[in-house]
PDB file of C-alpha atoms (C1' of nucleotides) in Angstrom:
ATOM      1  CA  UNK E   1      17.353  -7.672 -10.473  1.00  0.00           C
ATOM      2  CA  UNK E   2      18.067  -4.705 -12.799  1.00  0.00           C
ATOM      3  CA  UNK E   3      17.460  -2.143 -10.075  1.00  0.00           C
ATOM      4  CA  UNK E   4      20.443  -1.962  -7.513  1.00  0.00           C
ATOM      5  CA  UNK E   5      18.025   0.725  -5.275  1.00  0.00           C
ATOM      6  CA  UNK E   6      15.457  -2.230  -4.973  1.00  0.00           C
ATOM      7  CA  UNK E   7      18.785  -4.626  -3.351  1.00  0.00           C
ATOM      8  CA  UNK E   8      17.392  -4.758  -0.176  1.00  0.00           C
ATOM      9  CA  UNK E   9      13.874  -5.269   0.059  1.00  0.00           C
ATOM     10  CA  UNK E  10      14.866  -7.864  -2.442  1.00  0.00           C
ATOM     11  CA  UNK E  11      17.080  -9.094   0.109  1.00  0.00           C
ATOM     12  CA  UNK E  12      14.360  -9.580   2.834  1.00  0.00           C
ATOM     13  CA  UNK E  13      11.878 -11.341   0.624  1.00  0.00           C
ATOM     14  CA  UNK E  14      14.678 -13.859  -0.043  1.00  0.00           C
ATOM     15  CA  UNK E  15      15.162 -14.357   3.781  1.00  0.00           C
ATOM     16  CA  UNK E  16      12.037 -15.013   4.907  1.00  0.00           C
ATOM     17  CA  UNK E  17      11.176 -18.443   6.626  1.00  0.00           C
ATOM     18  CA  UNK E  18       9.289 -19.803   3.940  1.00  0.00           C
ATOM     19  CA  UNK E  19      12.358 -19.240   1.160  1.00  0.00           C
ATOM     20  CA  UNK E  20      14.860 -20.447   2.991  1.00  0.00           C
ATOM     21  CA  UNK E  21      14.573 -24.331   1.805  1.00  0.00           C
ATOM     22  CA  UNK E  22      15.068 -22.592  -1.617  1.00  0.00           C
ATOM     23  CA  UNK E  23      18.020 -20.870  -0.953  1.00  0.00           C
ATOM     24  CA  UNK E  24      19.516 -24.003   0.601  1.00  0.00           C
ATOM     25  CA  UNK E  25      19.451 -25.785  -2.536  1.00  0.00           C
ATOM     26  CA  UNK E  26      20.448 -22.838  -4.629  1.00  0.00           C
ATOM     27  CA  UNK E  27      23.377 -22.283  -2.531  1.00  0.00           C
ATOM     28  CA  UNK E  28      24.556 -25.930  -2.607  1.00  0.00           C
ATOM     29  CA  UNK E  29      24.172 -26.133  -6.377  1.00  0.00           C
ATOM     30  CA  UNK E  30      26.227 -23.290  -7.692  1.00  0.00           C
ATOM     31  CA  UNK E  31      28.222 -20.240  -6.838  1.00  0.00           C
ATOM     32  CA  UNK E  32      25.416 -17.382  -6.659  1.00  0.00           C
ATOM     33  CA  UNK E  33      28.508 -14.725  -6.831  1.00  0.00           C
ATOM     34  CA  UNK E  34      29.877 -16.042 -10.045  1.00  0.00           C
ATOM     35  CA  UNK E  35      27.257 -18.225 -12.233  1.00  0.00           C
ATOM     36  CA  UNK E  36      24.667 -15.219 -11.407  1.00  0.00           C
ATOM     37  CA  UNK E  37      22.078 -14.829 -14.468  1.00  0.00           C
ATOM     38  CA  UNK E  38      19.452 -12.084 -14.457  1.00  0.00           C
ATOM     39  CA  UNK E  39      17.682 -10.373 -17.535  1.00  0.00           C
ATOM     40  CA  UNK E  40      16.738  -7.865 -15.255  1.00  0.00           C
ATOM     41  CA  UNK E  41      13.116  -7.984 -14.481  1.00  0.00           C
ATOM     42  CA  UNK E  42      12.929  -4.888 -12.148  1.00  0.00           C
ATOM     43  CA  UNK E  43      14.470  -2.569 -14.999  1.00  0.00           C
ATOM     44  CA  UNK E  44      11.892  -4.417 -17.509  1.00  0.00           C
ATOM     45  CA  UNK E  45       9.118  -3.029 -15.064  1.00  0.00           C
ATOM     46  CA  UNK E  46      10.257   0.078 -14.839  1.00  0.00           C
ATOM     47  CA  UNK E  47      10.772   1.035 -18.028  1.00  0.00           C
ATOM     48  CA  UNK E  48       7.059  -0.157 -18.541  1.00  0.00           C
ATOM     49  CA  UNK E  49       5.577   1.721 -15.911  1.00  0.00           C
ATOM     50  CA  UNK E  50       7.624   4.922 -17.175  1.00  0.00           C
ATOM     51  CA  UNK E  51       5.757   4.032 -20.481  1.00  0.00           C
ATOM     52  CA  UNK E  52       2.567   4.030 -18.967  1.00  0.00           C
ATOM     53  CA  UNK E  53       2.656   6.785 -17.108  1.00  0.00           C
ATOM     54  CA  UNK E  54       2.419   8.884 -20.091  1.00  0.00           C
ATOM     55  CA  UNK E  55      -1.197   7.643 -20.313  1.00  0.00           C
ATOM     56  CA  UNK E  56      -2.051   8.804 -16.968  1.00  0.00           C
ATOM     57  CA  UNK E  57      -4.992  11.911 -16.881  1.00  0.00           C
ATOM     58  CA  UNK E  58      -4.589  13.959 -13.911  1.00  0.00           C
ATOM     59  CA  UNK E  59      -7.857  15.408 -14.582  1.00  0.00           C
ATOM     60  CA  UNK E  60     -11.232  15.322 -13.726  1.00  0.00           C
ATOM     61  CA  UNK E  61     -13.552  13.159 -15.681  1.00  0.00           C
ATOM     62  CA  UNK E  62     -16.349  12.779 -13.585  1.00  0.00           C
ATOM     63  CA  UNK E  63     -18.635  15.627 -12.826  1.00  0.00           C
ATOM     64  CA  UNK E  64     -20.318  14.131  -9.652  1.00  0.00           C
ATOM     65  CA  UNK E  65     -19.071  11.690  -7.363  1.00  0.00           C
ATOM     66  CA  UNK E  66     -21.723   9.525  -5.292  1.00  0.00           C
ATOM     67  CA  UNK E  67     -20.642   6.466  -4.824  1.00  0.00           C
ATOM     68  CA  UNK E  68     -16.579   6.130  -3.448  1.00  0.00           C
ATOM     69  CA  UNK E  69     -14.773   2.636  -3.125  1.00  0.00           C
ATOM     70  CA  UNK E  70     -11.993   2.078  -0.804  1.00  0.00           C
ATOM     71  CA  UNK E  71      -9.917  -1.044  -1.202  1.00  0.00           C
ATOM     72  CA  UNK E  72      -7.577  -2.681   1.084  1.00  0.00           C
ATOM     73  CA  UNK E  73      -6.012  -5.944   1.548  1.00  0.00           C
ATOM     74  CA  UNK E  74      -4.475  -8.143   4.592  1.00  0.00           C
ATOM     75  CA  UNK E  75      -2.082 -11.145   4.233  1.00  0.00           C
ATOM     76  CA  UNK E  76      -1.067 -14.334   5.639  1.00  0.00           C
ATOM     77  CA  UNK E  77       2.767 -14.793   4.247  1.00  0.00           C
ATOM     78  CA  UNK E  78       1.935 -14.469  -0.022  1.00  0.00           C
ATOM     79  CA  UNK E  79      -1.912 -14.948   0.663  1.00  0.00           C
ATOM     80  CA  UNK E  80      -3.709 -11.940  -0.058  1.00  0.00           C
ATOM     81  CA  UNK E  81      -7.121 -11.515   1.600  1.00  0.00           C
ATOM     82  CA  UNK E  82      -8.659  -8.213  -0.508  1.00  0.00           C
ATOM     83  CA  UNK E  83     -11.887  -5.737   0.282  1.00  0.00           C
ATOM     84  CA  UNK E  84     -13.514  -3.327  -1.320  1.00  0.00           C
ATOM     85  CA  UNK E  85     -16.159  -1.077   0.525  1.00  0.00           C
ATOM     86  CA  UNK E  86     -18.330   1.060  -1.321  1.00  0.00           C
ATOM     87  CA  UNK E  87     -19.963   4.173   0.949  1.00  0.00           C
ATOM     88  CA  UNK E  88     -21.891   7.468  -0.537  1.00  0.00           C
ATOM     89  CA  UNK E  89     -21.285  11.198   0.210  1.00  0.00           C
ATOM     90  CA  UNK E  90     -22.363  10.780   3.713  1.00  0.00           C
ATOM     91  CA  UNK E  91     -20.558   7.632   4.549  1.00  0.00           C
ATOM     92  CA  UNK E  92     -23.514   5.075   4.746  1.00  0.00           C
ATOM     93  CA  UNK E  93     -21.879   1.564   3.210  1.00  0.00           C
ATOM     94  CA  UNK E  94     -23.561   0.915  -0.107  1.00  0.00           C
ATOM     95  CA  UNK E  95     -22.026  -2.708  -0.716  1.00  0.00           C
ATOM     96  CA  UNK E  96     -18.885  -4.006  -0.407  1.00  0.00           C
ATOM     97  CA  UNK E  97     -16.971  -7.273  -1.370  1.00  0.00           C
ATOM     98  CA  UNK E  98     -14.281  -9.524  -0.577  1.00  0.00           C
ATOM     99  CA  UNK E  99     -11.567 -12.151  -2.902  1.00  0.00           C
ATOM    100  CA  UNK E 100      -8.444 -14.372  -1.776  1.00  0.00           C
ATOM    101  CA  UNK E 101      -5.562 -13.915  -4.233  1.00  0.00           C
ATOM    102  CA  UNK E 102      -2.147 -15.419  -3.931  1.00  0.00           C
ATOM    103  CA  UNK E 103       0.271 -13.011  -4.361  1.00  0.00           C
ATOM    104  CA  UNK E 104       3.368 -13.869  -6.800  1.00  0.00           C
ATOM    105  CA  UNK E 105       5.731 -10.243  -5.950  1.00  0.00           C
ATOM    106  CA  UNK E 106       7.176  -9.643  -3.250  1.00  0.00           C
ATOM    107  CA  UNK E 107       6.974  -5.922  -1.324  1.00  0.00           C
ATOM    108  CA  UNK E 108       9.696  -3.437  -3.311  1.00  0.00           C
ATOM    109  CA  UNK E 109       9.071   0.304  -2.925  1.00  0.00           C
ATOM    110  CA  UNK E 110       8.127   1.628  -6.149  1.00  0.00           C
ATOM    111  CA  UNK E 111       6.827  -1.717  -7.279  1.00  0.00           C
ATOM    112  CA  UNK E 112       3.959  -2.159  -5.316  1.00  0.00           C
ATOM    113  CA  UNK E 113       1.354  -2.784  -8.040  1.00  0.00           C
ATOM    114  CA  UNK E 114       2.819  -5.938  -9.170  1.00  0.00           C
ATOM    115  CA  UNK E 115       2.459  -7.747  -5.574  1.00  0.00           C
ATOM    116  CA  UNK E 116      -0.779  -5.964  -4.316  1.00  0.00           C
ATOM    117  CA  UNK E 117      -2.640  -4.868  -7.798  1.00  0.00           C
ATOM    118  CA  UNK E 118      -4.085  -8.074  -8.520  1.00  0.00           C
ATOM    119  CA  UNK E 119      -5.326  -8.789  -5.080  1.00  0.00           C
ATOM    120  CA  UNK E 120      -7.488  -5.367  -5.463  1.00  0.00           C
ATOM    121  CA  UNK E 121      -8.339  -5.819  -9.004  1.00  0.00           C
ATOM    122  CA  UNK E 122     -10.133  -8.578  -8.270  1.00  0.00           C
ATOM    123  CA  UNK E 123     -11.972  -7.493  -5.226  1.00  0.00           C
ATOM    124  CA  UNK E 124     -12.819  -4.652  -7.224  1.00  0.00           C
ATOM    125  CA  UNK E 125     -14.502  -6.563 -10.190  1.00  0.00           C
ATOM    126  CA  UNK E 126     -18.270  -6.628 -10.234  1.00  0.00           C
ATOM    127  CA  UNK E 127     -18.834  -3.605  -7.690  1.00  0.00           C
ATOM    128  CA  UNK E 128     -20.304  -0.247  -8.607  1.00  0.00           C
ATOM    129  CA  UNK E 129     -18.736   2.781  -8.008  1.00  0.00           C
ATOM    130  CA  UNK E 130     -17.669   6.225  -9.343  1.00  0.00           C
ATOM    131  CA  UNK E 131     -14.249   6.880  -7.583  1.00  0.00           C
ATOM    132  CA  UNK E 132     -11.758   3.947  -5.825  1.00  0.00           C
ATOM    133  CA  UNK E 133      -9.180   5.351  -2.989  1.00  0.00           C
ATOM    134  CA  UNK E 134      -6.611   2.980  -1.978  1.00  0.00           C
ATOM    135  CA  UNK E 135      -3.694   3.068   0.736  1.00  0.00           C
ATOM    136  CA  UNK E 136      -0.892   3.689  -1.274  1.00  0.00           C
ATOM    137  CA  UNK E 137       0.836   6.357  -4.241  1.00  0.00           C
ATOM    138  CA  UNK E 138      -0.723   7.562  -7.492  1.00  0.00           C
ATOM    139  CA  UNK E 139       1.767  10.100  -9.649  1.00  0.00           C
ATOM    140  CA  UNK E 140       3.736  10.456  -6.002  1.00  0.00           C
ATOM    141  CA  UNK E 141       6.145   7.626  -7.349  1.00  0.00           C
ATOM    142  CA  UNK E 142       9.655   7.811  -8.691  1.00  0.00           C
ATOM    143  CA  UNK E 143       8.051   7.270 -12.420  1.00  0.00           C
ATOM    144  CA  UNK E 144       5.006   9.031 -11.563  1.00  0.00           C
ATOM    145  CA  UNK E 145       2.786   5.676 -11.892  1.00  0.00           C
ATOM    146  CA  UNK E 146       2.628   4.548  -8.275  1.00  0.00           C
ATOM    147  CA  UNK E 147      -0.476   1.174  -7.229  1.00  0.00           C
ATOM    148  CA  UNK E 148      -3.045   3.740  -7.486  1.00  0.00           C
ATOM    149  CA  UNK E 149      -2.124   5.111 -10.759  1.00  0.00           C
ATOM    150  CA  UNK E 150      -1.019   1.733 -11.922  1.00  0.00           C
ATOM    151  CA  UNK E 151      -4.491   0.499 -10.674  1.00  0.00           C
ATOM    152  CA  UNK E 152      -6.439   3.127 -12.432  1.00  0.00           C
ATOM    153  CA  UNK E 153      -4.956   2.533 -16.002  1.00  0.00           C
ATOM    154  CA  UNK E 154      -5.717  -1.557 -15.448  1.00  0.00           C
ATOM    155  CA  UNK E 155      -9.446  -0.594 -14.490  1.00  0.00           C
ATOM    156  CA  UNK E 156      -9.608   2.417 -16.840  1.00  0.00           C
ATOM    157  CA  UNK E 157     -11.676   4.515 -13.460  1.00  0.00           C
ATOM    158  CA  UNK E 158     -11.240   7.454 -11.613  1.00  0.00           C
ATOM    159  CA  UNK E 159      -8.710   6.563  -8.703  1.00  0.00           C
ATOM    160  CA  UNK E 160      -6.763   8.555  -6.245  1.00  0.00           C
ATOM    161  CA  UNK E 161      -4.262   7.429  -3.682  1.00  0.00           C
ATOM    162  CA  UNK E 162      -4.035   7.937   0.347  1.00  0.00           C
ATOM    163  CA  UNK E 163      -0.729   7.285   2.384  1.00  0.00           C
ATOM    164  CA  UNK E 164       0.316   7.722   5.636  1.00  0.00           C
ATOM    165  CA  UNK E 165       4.188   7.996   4.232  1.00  0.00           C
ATOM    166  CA  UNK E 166       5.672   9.894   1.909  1.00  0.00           C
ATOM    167  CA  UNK E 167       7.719   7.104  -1.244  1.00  0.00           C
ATOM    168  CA  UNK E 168       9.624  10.286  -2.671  1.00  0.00           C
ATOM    169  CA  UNK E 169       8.883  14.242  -3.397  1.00  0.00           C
ATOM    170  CA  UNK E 170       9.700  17.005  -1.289  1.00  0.00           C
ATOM    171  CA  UNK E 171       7.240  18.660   1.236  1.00  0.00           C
ATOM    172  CA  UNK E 172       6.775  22.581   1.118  1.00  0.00           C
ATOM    173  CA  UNK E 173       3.726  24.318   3.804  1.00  0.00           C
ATOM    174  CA  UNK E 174       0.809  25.730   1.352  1.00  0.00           C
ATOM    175  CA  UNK E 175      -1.073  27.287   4.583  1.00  0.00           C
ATOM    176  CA  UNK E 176      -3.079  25.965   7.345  1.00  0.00           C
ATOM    177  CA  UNK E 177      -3.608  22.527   7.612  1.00  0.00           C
ATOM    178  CA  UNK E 178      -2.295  21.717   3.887  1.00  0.00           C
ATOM    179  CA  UNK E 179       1.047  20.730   2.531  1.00  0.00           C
ATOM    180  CA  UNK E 180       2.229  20.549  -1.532  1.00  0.00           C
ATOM    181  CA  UNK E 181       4.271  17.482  -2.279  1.00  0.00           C
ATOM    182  CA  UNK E 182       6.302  18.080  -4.827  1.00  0.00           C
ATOM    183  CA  UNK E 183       9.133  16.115  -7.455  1.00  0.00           C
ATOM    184  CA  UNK E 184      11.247  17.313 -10.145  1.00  0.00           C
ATOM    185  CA  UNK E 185       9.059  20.791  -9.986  1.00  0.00           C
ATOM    186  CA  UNK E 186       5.885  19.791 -10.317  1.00  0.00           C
ATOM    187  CA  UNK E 187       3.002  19.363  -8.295  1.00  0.00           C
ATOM    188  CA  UNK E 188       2.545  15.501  -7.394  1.00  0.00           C
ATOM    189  CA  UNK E 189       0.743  15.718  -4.085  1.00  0.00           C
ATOM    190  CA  UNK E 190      -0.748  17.139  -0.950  1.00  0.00           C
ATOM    191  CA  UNK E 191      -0.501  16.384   2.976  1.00  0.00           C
ATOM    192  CA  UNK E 192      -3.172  16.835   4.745  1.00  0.00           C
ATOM    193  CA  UNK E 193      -2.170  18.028   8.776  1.00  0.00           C
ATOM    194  CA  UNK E 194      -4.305  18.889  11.851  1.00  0.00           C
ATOM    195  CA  UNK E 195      -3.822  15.811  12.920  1.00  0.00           C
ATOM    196  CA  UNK E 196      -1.504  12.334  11.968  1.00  0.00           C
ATOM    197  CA  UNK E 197      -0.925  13.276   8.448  1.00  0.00           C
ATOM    198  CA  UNK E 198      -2.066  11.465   5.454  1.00  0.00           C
ATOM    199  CA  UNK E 199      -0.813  12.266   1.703  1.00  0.00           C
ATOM    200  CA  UNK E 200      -3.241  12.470  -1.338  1.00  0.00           C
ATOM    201  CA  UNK E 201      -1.777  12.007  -4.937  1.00  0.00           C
ATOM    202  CA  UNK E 202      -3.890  11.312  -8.052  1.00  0.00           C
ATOM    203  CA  UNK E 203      -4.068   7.994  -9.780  1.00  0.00           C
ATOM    204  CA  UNK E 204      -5.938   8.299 -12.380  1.00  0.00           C
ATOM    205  CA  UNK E 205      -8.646  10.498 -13.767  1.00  0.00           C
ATOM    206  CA  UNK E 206      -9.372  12.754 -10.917  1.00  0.00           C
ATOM    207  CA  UNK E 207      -7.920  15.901 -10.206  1.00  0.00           C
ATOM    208  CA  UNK E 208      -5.470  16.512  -7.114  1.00  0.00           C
ATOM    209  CA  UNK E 209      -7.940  19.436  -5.920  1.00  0.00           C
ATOM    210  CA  UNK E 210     -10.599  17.320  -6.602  1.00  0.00           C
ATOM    211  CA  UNK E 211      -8.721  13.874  -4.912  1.00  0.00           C
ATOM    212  CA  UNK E 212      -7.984  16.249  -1.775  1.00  0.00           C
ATOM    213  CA  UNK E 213     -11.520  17.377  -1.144  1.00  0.00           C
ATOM    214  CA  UNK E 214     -13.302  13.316  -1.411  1.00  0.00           C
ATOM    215  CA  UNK E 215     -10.751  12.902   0.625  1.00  0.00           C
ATOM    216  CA  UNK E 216     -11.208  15.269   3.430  1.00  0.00           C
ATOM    217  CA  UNK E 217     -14.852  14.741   3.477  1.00  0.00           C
ATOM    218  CA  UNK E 218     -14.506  11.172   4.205  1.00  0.00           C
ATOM    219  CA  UNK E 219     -11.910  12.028   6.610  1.00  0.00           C
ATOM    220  CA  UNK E 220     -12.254  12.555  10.493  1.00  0.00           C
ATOM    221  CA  UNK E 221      -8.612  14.188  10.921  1.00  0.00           C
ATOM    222  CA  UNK E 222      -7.103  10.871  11.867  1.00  0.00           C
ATOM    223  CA  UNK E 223      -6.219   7.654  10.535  1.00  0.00           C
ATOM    224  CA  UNK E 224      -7.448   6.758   7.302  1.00  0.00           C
ATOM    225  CA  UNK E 225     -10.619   8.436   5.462  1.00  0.00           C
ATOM    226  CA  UNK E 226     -13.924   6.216   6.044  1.00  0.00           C
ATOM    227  CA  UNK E 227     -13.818   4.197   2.735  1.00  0.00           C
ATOM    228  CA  UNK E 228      -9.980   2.652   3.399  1.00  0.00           C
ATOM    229  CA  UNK E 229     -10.753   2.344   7.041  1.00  0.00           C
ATOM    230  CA  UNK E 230     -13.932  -0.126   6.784  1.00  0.00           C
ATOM    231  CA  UNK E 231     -11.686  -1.970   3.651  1.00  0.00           C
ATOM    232  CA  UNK E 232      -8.844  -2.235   5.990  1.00  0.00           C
ATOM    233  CA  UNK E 233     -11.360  -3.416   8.940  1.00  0.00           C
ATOM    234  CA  UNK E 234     -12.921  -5.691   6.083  1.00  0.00           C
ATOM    235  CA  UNK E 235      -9.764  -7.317   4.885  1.00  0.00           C
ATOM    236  CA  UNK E 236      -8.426  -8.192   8.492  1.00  0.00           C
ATOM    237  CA  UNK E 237     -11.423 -10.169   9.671  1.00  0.00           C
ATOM    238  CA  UNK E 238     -11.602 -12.307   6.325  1.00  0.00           C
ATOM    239  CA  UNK E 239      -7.989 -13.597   7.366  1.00  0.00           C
ATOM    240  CA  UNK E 240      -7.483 -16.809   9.095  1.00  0.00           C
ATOM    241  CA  UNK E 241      -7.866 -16.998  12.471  1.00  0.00           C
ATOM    242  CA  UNK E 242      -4.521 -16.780  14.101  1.00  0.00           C
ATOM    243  CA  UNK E 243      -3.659 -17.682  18.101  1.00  0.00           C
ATOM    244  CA  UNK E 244      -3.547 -14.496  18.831  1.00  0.00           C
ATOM    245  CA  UNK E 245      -7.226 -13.693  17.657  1.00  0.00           C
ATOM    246  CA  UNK E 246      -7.994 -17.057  19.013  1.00  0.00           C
ATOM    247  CA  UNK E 247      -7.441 -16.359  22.605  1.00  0.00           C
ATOM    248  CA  UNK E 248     -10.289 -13.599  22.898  1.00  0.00           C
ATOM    249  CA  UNK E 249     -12.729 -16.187  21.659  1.00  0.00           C
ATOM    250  CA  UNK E 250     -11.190 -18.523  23.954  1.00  0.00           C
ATOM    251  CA  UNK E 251     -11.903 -16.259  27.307  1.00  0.00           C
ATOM    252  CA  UNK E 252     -15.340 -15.130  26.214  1.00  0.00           C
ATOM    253  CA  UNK E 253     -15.780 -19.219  26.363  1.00  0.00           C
ATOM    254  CA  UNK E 254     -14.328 -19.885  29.606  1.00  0.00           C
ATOM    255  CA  UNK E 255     -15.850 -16.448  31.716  1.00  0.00           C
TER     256      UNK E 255
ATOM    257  C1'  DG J   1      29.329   7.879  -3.578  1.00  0.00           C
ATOM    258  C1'  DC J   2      25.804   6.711  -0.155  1.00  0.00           C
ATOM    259  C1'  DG J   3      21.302   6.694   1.262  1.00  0.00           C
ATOM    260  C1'  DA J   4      16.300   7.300   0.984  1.00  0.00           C
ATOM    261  C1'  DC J   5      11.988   3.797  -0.249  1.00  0.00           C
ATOM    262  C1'  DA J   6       4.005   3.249  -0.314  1.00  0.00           C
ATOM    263  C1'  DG J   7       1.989  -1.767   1.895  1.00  0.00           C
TER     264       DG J   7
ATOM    265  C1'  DA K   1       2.237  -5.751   5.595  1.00  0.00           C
ATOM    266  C1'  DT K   2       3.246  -9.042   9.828  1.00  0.00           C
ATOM    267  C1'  DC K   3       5.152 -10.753  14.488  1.00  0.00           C
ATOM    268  C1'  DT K   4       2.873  -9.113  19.523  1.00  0.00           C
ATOM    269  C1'  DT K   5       1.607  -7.349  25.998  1.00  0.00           C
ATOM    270  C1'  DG K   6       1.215  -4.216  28.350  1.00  0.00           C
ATOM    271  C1'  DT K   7       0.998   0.412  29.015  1.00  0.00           C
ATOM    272  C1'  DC K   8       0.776   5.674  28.962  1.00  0.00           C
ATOM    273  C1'  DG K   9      -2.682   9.182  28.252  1.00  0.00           C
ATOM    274  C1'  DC K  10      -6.872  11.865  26.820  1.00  0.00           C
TER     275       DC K  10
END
DNA sequence: GCGACAG
DNA sequence: ATCTTGTCGC
């Protein structure tokens, strides 16, 4: 697909239940090992996003910062269900909204804007708010232009990005409860400890020292800070009911 | 050269 | 991310 890293998470999108009636019919029509045609879309991508990241402003352009946006979204197979919950400096909810998008990427590292972006982008249309957090990489990327950086050029607002993982960069102890992330030399990121640790990079807009402290003051030392948590919470319940969800309704009924 | 790889 | 029951521990 014009990025030989990317083979196997290509791979598993190919093998899941609902693409196997393709690949039936793909395999029975031609040799996939010698009539193989690709004009590499992956390499196409990345040599866009390596483009864009140029444009990216690791600065602050907001003064003051009341009202912060966390956006999430759940899925059922390609189906994304998206939220977006708005809170101020304190935490209190100020609004929050919800959208169904079908998503038309599959998961590959580095390439998560193109199968989640949309989802969020649309959730994210309509609400007010002066800074977005969502789960996932800002400049922390192998091109520097991770979702949240991605994100925050396609909504032109101040955006920073919270993961529970690290996607590349090395990690090097700054003091007590902080960590630098770093790639190629430079400063991409920081990991917060004291507890399960979470990584902050910039998306767009915002400063790191800036992205760190929103962070931690929406942040209880474990799991995700407040805004991401409620979207996460948010995006869950709008799903579908499975069986498994069904059966707590089911004994509440029957006690 | 091989492997690592957000959600 | 999603599939999934009970279980170990503060």
């Amino acid at each position: 697909m014009g990025d030989p890293a990317s083979a196997p998470a290509i791979r598993d999108s190919l093998f899941r239940p609902d693409f196997l009636r393709y690949a039936d019919k793909v395999n029975k029509r031609s040799n996939p090992f010698t009539s193989f045609q690709t004009d590499k879309p992956l390499l196409r991508l990345a040599e866009k996003q390596a483009k864009l990241a140029k444009l990216i402003i690791e600065e602050d352009v907001i003064v003051d910062w009341e009202k912060i946006a966390g956006v999430d979204a759940a899925y059922v197979g390609d189906r994304a269900y998206a939220a977006c919950v708005v809170v101020d400096r304190s935490g209190r909810v100020v609004s929050e909204g919800s959208a169904e998008y079908e998503a038309c990427f599959p998961y590959v590292p580095s390439y998560f804007y193109y199968r989640e972006g949309p989802a969020l982008a649309a959730v994210v249309r309509g609400l007010d708010f002066d800074v977005l957090m969502v789960n996932a990489h800002g400049v922390a990327h192998p091109r520097r232009l991770g979702l949240a950086s991605q994100l925050g050029l396609e909504l032109d607002k101040p955006i920073l990005g919270v993961s529970t993982s690290l996607l590349i960069g090395e990690v090097k102890r700054r003091g007590e409860g902080i960590s630098d992330v770093f790639l190629d030399g430079s400063l991409v990121g920081v990991r917060l400890d004291g507890g399960p640790p979470i990584i902050v990079s910039v998306g767009h807009m915002v400063s790191l020292g800036n992205a760190a402290s929103i962070v931690e003051a929406l942040w209880r030392k474990v799991g995700l800070p407040r805004p991401l948590a409620l979207a996460h919470e948010r995006a869950r319940k709008q799903r579908r009911p499975r069986v498994s969800d069904l059966r707590n309704t089911l004994q509440i009924a029957w006690s």
